[in-house]
Coordinates of N, CA, C and O in Angstrom, one line a residue:
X1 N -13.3 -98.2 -34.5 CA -13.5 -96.8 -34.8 C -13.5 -95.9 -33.5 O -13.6 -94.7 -33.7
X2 N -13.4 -96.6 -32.1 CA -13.5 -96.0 -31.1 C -12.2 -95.0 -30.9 O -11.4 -95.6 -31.6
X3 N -11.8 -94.0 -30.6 CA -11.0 -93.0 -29.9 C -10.0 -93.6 -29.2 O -10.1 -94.8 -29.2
X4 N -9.3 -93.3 -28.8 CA -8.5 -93.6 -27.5 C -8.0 -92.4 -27.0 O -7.0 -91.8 -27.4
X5 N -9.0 -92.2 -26.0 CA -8.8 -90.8 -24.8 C -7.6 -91.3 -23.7 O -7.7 -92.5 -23.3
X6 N -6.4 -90.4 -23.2 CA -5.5 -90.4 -22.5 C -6.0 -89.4 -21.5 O -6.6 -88.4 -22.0
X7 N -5.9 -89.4 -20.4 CA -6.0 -88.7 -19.2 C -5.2 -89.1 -18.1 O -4.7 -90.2 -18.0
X8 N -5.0 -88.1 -17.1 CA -3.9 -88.2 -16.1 C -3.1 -86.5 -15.7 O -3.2 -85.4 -16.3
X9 N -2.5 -86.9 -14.9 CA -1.8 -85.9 -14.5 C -0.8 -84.9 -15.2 O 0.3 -85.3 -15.6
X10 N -1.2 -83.5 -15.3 CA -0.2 -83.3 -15.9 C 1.9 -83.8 -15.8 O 2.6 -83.8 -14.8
X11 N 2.1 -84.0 -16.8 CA 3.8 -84.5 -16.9 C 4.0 -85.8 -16.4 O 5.0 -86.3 -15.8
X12 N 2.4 -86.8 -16.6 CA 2.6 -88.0 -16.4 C 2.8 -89.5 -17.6 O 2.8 -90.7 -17.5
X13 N 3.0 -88.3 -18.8 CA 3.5 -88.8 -20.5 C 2.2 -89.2 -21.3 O 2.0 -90.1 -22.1
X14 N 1.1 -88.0 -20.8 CA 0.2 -88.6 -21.9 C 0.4 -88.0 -23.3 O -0.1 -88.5 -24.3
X15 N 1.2 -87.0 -23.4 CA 1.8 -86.4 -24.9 C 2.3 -88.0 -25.2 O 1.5 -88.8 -25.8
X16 N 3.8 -88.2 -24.7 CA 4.5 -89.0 -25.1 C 3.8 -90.1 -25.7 O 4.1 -90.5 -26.8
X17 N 2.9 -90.5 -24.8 CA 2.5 -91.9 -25.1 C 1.1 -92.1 -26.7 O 0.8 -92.9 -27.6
X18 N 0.7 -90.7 -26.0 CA -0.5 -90.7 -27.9 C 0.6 -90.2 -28.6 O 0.5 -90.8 -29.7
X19 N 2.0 -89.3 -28.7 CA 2.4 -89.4 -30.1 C 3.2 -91.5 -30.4 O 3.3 -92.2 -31.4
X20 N 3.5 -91.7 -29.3 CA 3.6 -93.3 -29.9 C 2.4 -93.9 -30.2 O 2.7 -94.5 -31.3
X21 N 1.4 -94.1 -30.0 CA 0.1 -94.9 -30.2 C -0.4 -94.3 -31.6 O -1.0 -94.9 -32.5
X22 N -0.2 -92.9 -31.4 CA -0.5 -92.4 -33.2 C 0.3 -93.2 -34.3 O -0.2 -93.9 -35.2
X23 N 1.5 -93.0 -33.9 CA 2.4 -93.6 -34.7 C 2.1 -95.0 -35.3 O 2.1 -95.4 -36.4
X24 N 1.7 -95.7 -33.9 CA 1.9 -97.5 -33.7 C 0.9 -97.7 -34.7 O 1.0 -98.5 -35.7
X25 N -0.5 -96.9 -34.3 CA -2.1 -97.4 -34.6 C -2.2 -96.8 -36.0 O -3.2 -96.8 -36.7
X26 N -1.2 -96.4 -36.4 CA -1.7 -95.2 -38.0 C -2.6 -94.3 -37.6 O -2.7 -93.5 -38.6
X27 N -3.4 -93.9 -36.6 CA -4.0 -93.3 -36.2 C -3.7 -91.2 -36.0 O -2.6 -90.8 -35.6
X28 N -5.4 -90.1 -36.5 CA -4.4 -89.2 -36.3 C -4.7 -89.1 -34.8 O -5.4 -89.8 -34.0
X29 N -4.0 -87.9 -34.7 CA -3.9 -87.2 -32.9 C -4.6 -85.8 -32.6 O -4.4 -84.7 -33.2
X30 N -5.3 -86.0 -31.8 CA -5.7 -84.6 -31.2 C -5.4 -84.2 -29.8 O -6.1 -84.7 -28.8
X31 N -4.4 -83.5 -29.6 CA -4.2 -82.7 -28.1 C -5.2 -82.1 -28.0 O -5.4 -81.5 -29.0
X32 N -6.2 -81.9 -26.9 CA -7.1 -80.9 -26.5 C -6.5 -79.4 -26.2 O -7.1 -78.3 -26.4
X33 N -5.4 -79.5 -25.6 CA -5.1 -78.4 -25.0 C -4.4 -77.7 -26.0 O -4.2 -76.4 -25.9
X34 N -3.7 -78.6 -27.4 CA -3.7 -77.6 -28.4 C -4.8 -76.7 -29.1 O -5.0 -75.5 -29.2
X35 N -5.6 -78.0 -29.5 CA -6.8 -77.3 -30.0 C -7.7 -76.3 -29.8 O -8.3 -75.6 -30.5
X36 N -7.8 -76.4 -28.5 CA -8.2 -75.4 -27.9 C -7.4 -74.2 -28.0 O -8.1 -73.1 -28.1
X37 N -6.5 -74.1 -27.9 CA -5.4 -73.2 -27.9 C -5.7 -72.7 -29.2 O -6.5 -71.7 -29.2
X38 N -5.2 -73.1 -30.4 CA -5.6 -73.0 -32.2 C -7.4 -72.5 -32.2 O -7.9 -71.6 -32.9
X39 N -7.9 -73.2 -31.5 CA -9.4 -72.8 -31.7 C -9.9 -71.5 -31.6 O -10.7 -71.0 -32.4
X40 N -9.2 -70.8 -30.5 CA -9.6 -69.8 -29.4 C -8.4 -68.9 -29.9 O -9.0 -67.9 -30.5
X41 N -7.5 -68.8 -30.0 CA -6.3 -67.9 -30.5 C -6.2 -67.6 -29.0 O -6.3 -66.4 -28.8
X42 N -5.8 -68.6 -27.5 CA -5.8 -68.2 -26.2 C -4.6 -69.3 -25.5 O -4.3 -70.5 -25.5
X43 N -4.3 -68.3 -24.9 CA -3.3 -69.8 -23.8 C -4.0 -70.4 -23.0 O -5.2 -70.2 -22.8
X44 N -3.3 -71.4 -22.4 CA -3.9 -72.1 -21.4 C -4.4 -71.5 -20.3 O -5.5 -71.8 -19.9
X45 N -3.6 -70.6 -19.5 CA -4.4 -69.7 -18.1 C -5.3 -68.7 -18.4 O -5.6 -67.9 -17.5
X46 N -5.9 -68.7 -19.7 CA -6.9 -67.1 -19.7 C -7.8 -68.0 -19.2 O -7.9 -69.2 -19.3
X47 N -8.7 -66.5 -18.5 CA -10.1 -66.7 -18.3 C -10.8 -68.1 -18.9 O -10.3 -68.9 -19.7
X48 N -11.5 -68.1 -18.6 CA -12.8 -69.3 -19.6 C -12.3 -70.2 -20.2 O -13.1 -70.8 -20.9
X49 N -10.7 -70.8 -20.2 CA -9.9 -71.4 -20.4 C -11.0 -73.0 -20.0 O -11.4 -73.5 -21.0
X50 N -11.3 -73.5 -18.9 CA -12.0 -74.6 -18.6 C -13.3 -74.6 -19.2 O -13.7 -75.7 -19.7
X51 N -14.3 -73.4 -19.2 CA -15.4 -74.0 -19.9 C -15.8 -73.9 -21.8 O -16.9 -74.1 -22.4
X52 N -14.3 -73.4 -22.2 CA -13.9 -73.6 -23.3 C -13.6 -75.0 -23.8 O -14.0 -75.5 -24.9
X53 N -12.5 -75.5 -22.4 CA -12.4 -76.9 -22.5 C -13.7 -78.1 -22.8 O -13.9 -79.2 -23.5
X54 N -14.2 -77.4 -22.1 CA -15.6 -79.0 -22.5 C -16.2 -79.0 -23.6 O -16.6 -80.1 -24.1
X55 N -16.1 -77.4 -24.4 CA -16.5 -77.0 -25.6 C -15.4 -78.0 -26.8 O -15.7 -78.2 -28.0
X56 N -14.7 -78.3 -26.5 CA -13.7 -78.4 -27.3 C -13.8 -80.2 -27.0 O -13.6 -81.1 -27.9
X57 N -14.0 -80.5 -25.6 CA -14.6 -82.2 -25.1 C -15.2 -82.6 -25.9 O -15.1 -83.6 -26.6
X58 N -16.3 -81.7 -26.2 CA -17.6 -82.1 -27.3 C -17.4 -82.5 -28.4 O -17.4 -83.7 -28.8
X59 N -17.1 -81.5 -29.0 CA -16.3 -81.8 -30.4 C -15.6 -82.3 -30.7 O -15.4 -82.3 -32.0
X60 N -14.6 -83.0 -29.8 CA -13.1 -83.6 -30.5 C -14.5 -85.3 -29.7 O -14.0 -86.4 -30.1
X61 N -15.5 -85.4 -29.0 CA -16.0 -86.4 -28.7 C -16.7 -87.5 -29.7 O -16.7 -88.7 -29.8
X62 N -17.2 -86.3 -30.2 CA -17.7 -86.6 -31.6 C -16.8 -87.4 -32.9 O -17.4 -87.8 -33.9
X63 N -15.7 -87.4 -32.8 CA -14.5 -87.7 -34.0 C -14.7 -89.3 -33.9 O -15.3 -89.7 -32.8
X64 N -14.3 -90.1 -34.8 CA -13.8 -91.2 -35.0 C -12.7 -92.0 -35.0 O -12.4 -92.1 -36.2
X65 N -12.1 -92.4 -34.6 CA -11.0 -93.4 -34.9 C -9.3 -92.3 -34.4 O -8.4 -92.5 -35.2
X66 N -9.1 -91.8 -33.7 CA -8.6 -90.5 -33.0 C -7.7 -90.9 -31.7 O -8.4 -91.4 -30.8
X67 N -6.5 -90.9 -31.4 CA -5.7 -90.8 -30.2 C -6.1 -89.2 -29.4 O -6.2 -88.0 -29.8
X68 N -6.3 -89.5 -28.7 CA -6.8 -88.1 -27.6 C -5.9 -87.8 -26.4 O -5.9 -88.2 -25.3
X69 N -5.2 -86.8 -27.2 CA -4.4 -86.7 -25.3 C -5.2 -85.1 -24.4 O -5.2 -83.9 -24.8
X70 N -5.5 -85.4 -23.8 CA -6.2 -84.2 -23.0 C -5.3 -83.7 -21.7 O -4.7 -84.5 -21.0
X71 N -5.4 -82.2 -21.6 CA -5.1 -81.8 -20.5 C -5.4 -82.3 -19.1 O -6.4 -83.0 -18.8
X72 N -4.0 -82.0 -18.0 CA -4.3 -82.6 -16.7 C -5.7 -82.1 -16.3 O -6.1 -82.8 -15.4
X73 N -6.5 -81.0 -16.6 CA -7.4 -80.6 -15.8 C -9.1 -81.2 -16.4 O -10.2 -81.1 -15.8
X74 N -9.0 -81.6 -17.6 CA -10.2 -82.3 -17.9 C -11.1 -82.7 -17.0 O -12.3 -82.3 -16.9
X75 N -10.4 -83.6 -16.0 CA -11.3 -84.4 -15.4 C -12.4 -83.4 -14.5 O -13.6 -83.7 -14.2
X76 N -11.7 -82.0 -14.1 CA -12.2 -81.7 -13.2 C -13.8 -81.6 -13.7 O -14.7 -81.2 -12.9
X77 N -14.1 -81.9 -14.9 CA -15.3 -81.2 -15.4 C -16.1 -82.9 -15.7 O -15.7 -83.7 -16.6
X78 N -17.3 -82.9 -14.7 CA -17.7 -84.6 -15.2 C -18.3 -84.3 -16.8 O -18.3 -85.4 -17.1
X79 N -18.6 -83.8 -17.5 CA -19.3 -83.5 -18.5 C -18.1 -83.8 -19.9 O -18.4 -84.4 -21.0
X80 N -16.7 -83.3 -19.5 CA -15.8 -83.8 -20.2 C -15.6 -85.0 -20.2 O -15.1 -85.4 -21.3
X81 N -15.8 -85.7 -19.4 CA -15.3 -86.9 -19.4 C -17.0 -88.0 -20.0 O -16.8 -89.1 -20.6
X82 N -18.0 -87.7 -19.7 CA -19.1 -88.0 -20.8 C -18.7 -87.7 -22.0 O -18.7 -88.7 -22.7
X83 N -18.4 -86.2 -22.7 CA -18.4 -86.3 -23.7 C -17.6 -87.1 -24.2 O -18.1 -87.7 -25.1
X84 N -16.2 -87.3 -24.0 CA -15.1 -88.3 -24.4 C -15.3 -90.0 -24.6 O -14.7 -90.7 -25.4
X85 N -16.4 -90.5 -23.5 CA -16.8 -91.6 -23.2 C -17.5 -91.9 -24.6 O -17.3 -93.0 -25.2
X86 N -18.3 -90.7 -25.0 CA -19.4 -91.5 -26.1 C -19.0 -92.0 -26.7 O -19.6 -93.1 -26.5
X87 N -17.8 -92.2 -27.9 CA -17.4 -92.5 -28.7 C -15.7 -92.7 -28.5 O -14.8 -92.6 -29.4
X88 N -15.4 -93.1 -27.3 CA -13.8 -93.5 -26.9 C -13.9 -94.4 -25.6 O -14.9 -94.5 -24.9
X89 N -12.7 -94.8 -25.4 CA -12.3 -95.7 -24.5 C -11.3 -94.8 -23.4 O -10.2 -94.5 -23.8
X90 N -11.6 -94.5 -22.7 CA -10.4 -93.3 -21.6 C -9.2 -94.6 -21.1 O -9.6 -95.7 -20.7
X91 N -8.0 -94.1 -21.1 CA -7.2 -94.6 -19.9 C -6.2 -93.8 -19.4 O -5.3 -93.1 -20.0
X92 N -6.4 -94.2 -18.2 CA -5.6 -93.1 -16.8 C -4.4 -93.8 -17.1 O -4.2 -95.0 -17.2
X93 N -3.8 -92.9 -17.3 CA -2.3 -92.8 -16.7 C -1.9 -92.4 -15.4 O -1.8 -91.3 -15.0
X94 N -1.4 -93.6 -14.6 CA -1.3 -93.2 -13.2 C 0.4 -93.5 -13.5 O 0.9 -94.5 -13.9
X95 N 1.1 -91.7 -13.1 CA 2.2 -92.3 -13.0 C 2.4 -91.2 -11.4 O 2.0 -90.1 -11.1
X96 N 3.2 -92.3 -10.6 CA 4.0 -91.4 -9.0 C 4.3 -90.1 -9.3 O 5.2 -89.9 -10.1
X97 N 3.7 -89.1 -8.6 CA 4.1 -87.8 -8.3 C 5.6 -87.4 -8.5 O 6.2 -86.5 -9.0
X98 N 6.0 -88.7 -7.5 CA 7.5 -87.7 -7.2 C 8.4 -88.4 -8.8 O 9.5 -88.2 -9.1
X99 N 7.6 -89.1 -9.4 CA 8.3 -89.4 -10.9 C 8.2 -88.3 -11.7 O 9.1 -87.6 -12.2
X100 N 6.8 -88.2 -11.6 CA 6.6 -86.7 -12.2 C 7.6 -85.6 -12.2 O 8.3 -85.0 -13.1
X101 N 7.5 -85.3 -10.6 CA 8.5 -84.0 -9.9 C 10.1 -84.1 -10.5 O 10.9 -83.1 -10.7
X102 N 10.5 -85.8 -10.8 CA 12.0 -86.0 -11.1 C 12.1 -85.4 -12.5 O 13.1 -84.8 -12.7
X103 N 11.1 -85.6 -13.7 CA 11.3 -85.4 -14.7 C 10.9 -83.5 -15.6 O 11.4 -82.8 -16.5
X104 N 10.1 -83.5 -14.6 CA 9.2 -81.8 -15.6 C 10.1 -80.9 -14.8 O 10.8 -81.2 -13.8
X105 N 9.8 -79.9 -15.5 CA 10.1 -78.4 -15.2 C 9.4 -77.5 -14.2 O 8.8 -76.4 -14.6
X106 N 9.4 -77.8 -13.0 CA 8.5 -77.3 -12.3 C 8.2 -76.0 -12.7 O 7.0 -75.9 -12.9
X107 N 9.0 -74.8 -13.1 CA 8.9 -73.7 -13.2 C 7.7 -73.5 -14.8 O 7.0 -72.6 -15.1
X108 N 7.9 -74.7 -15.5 CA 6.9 -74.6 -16.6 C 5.8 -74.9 -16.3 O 4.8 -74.6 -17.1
X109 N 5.6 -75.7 -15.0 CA 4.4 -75.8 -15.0 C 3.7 -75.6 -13.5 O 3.8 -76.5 -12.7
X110 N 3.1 -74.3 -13.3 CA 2.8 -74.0 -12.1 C 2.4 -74.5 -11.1 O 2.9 -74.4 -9.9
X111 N 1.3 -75.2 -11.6 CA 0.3 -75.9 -10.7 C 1.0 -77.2 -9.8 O 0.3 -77.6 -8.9
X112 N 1.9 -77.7 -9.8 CA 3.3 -78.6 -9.7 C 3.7 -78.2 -8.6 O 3.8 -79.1 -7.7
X113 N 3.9 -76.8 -8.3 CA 4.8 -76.2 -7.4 C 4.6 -76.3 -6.1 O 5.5 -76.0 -5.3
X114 N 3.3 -76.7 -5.8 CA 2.4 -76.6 -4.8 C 2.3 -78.2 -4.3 O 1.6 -78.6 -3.4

């Protein structure tokens, strides 16, 4: 009944890999950074965007039996990653930067650029 929380770098395939593991496990899916998004009626860069995020840690923490793909920026918040813990198993996705860099859209995603 545990979760399975995805974390890692942004454009390091944690979409990719929970919509396979949904598929594989029968399992449903929750993107954080959608839900939040649907929750809030907000994009990703407004204001309070992060401490929304943990709000949204909490509650998707609480769920059962759930693929979790979460935004690259989670981690920055230790509290998100408690809440996730309670009732899931996390795994990093470590994929090489410059794999990253070969595949995304730098211009879609800011924070990259740097």
């Amino acid at each position: 009944m545990e979760n399975i929380v995805l974390i890692g770098m942004m454009g390091c395939g944690k979409t990719t890999i929970s919509n396979l593991l949904s598929k594989e496990l029968s399992r449903p899916l929750i993107d954080i950074d959608e839900y939040l998004v649907d929750k809030y009626d907000m994009t990703i860069s407004e204001d309070y965007f992060r401490e929304r995020e943990t709000i949204c840690c909490q509650e998707v923490g609480l769920l059962e039996n759930y693929i979790i793909s979460t935004g690259g920026g989670v981690i920055k918040n230790p509290k998100n990653i408690e809440a996730l813990q309670r009732n899931g198993i996390i795994i990093y996705i470590d994929r090489p930067v410059e794999l990253i860099l070969s595949d995304v859209e730098i211009a879609a995603r800011p924070l990259l650029k740097d």
